Amino acid sequence: NSLLDFIYSLSLEYCHTILKEALKTKNLPTDIEFSIRMYCGGCVQILKEYILNDACETPEMMTKYTCENIPSYIQKYFL
């Protein structure tokens, strides 16, 4: 569980860094903050399920799905 918390914190920090630089702000708007928390949390949960359930998807497919599901209004900053 602490590993998953670490992964969540790291991914959230990464998203904050990218978006704050792109938007030239110190604080993200509430809607964007909510979206990245939801997205990062969801990614961690999917990763947990992937590892624990011997998922049949390849890492490449998981990467594709992850990128395709970034919230649309912030997707341009990550792809």
Coordinates of N, CA and C in Angstrom, one line a residue:
N1 N 0.8 -1.2 0.0 CA 0.0 0.0 0.0 C 0.9 1.3 0.0
S2 N 2.0 1.3 0.7 CA 2.8 2.4 0.7 C 3.5 2.7 -0.6
L3 N 3.7 1.6 -1.4 CA 4.2 1.7 -2.7 C 3.2 2.4 -3.6
L4 N 1.9 2.0 -3.5 CA 0.9 2.6 -4.3 C 0.7 4.1 -3.9
D5 N 0.8 4.4 -2.6 CA 0.8 5.8 -2.2 C 1.9 6.6 -2.8
F6 N 3.1 6.0 -2.8 CA 4.3 6.6 -3.4 C 4.0 6.9 -4.9
I7 N 3.6 5.9 -5.6 CA 3.3 6.1 -7.0 C 2.3 7.2 -7.3
Y8 N 1.2 7.2 -6.5 CA 0.2 8.2 -6.6 C 0.8 9.6 -6.4
S9 N 1.6 9.8 -5.3 CA 2.2 11.0 -5.0 C 3.2 11.5 -6.1
L10 N 3.9 10.6 -6.6 CA 4.9 10.9 -7.7 C 4.2 11.3 -8.9
S11 N 3.1 10.6 -9.3 CA 2.4 10.9 -10.5 C 1.7 12.3 -10.4
L12 N 1.1 12.5 -9.2 CA 0.5 13.8 -8.9 C 1.4 14.9 -9.0
E13 N 2.6 14.7 -8.4 CA 3.6 15.8 -8.4 C 4.1 16.1 -9.9
Y14 N 4.2 15.0 -10.7 CA 4.6 15.2 -12.1 C 3.5 16.0 -12.8
C15 N 2.3 15.6 -12.6 CA 1.2 16.4 -13.3 C 1.2 17.8 -12.8
H16 N 1.3 18.1 -11.6 CA 1.4 19.5 -11.1 C 2.5 20.2 -11.7
T17 N 3.7 19.6 -11.8 CA 4.8 20.3 -12.4 C 4.5 20.7 -13.9
I18 N 4.1 19.7 -14.6 CA 3.8 20.0 -16.1 C 2.8 21.1 -16.2
L19 N 1.7 20.9 -15.5 CA 0.5 21.9 -15.7 C 0.8 23.3 -15.2
K20 N 1.5 23.4 -14.1 CA 1.9 24.7 -13.5 C 2.8 25.4 -14.5
E21 N 3.8 24.7 -15.0 CA 4.7 25.3 -16.0 C 3.9 25.7 -17.3
A22 N 3.1 24.9 -17.8 CA 2.3 25.1 -19.0 C 1.3 26.3 -18.9
L23 N 0.7 26.3 -17.7 CA -0.3 27.4 -17.4 C 0.3 28.6 -16.8
K24 N 1.6 28.6 -16.5 CA 2.3 29.7 -15.9 C 1.6 30.2 -14.6
T25 N 1.4 29.3 -13.7 CA 0.7 29.6 -12.5 C 1.3 28.8 -11.3
K26 N 1.1 29.3 -10.1 CA 1.6 28.6 -8.9 C 0.5 27.7 -8.3
N27 N -0.8 28.0 -8.6 CA -1.9 27.2 -8.1 C -2.8 26.9 -9.3
L28 N -3.1 25.6 -9.4 CA -4.0 25.1 -10.4 C -5.5 25.4 -10.1
P29 N -6.3 25.7 -11.1 CA -7.7 25.9 -10.9 C -8.3 24.6 -10.2
T30 N -9.3 24.8 -9.5 CA -9.9 23.7 -8.7 C -10.3 22.5 -9.7
D31 N -10.9 22.8 -10.8 CA -11.4 21.8 -11.7 C -10.2 20.9 -12.3
I32 N -9.1 21.6 -12.6 CA -7.9 20.9 -13.0 C -7.3 20.1 -11.9
E33 N -7.2 20.6 -10.7 CA -6.7 19.9 -9.6 C -7.5 18.6 -9.3
F34 N -8.8 18.8 -9.4 CA -9.7 17.6 -9.2 C -9.5 16.6 -10.2
S35 N -9.4 17.0 -11.5 CA -9.2 16.1 -12.6 C -7.9 15.3 -12.5
I36 N -6.8 15.9 -12.1 CA -5.5 15.2 -12.0 C -5.5 14.3 -10.8
R37 N -6.2 14.7 -9.8 CA -6.3 13.7 -8.6 C -7.1 12.5 -9.0
M38 N -8.2 12.7 -9.7 CA -9.0 11.6 -10.1 C -8.3 10.7 -11.1
Y39 N -7.6 11.3 -12.0 CA -6.9 10.6 -13.0 C -5.7 9.8 -12.4
C40 N -4.9 10.4 -11.6 CA -3.8 9.7 -11.0 C -4.3 8.6 -10.1
G41 N -5.3 8.9 -9.3 CA -5.9 7.8 -8.4 C -6.4 6.6 -9.2
G42 N -7.1 6.9 -10.3 CA -7.6 5.9 -11.2 C -6.4 5.1 -11.8
C43 N -5.4 5.8 -12.2 CA -4.2 5.1 -12.8 C -3.6 4.1 -11.8
V44 N -3.5 4.6 -10.6 CA -2.9 3.7 -9.5 C -3.8 2.5 -9.3
Q45 N -5.0 2.7 -9.3 CA -6.0 1.6 -9.1 C -5.9 0.6 -10.2
I46 N -5.8 1.1 -11.4 CA -5.7 0.2 -12.6 C -4.4 -0.6 -12.5
L47 N -3.3 0.1 -12.2 CA -2.0 -0.5 -12.0 C -2.1 -1.7 -11.0
K48 N -2.7 -1.4 -9.9 CA -2.8 -2.4 -8.8 C -3.6 -3.6 -9.4
E49 N -4.7 -3.4 -10.1 CA -5.5 -4.5 -10.6 C -4.7 -5.3 -11.7
Y50 N -3.9 -4.5 -12.5 CA -3.1 -5.1 -13.5 C -2.1 -6.1 -12.9
I51 N -1.4 -5.7 -11.9 CA -0.4 -6.5 -11.2 C -1.0 -7.7 -10.5
L52 N -2.1 -7.4 -9.8 CA -2.7 -8.5 -8.9 C -3.5 -9.5 -9.7
N53 N -4.0 -9.2 -10.9 CA -4.8 -10.1 -11.6 C -4.2 -10.7 -12.9
D54 N -2.9 -10.6 -13.0 CA -2.3 -11.1 -14.2 C -3.0 -10.7 -15.5
A55 N -3.1 -9.4 -15.6 CA -3.8 -8.9 -16.8 C -3.2 -9.3 -18.1
C56 N -4.0 -9.5 -19.1 CA -3.5 -10.0 -20.4 C -3.1 -8.8 -21.3
E57 N -3.3 -7.6 -20.9 CA -2.9 -6.5 -21.8 C -1.4 -6.3 -21.7
T58 N -0.8 -5.9 -22.8 CA 0.6 -5.7 -22.8 C 0.9 -4.3 -22.2
P59 N 2.1 -4.1 -21.7 CA 2.5 -2.8 -21.2 C 2.2 -1.7 -22.3
E60 N 2.4 -2.0 -23.5 CA 2.2 -1.0 -24.6 C 0.7 -0.7 -24.7
M61 N -0.1 -1.7 -24.5 CA -1.6 -1.4 -24.6 C -2.0 -0.6 -23.3
M62 N -1.4 -0.9 -22.2 CA -1.7 -0.1 -21.0 C -1.3 1.3 -21.2
T63 N -0.2 1.5 -21.8 CA 0.3 2.9 -22.0 C -0.7 3.6 -23.0
K64 N -1.1 2.9 -24.0 CA -2.0 3.5 -25.0 C -3.3 3.9 -24.2
Y65 N -3.9 3.0 -23.4 CA -5.1 3.3 -22.7 C -4.9 4.5 -21.7
T66 N -3.8 4.5 -21.1 CA -3.5 5.6 -20.1 C -3.5 6.9 -20.8
C67 N -2.8 7.0 -21.9 CA -2.7 8.3 -22.7 C -4.1 8.7 -23.3
E68 N -4.8 7.7 -23.7 CA -6.1 8.0 -24.3 C -7.1 8.5 -23.3
N69 N -6.9 8.3 -22.0 CA -7.9 8.6 -21.0 C -7.5 9.8 -20.2
I70 N -6.4 10.5 -20.5 CA -6.1 11.8 -19.9 C -7.3 12.7 -20.1
P71 N -7.8 13.4 -19.1 CA -8.9 14.4 -19.4 C -8.6 15.3 -20.6
S72 N -9.5 15.4 -21.5 CA -9.3 16.1 -22.8 C -8.8 17.5 -22.7
Y73 N -9.2 18.3 -21.7 CA -8.8 19.6 -21.6 C -7.4 19.8 -21.1
I74 N -6.7 18.8 -20.6 CA -5.3 18.9 -20.2 C -4.4 18.0 -21.0
Q75 N -5.0 17.2 -21.9 CA -4.3 16.2 -22.7 C -3.2 16.8 -23.5
K76 N -3.4 18.0 -24.0 CA -2.4 18.6 -24.9 C -1.1 18.9 -24.2
Y77 N -1.1 19.0 -22.9 CA 0.1 19.3 -22.1 C 0.9 18.1 -21.8
F78 N 0.4 16.9 -22.1 CA 1.1 15.6 -21.8 C 1.4 14.8 -23.0
L79 N 0.8 15.1 -24.1 CA 1.1 14.2 -25.3 C 1.9 15.0 -26.3

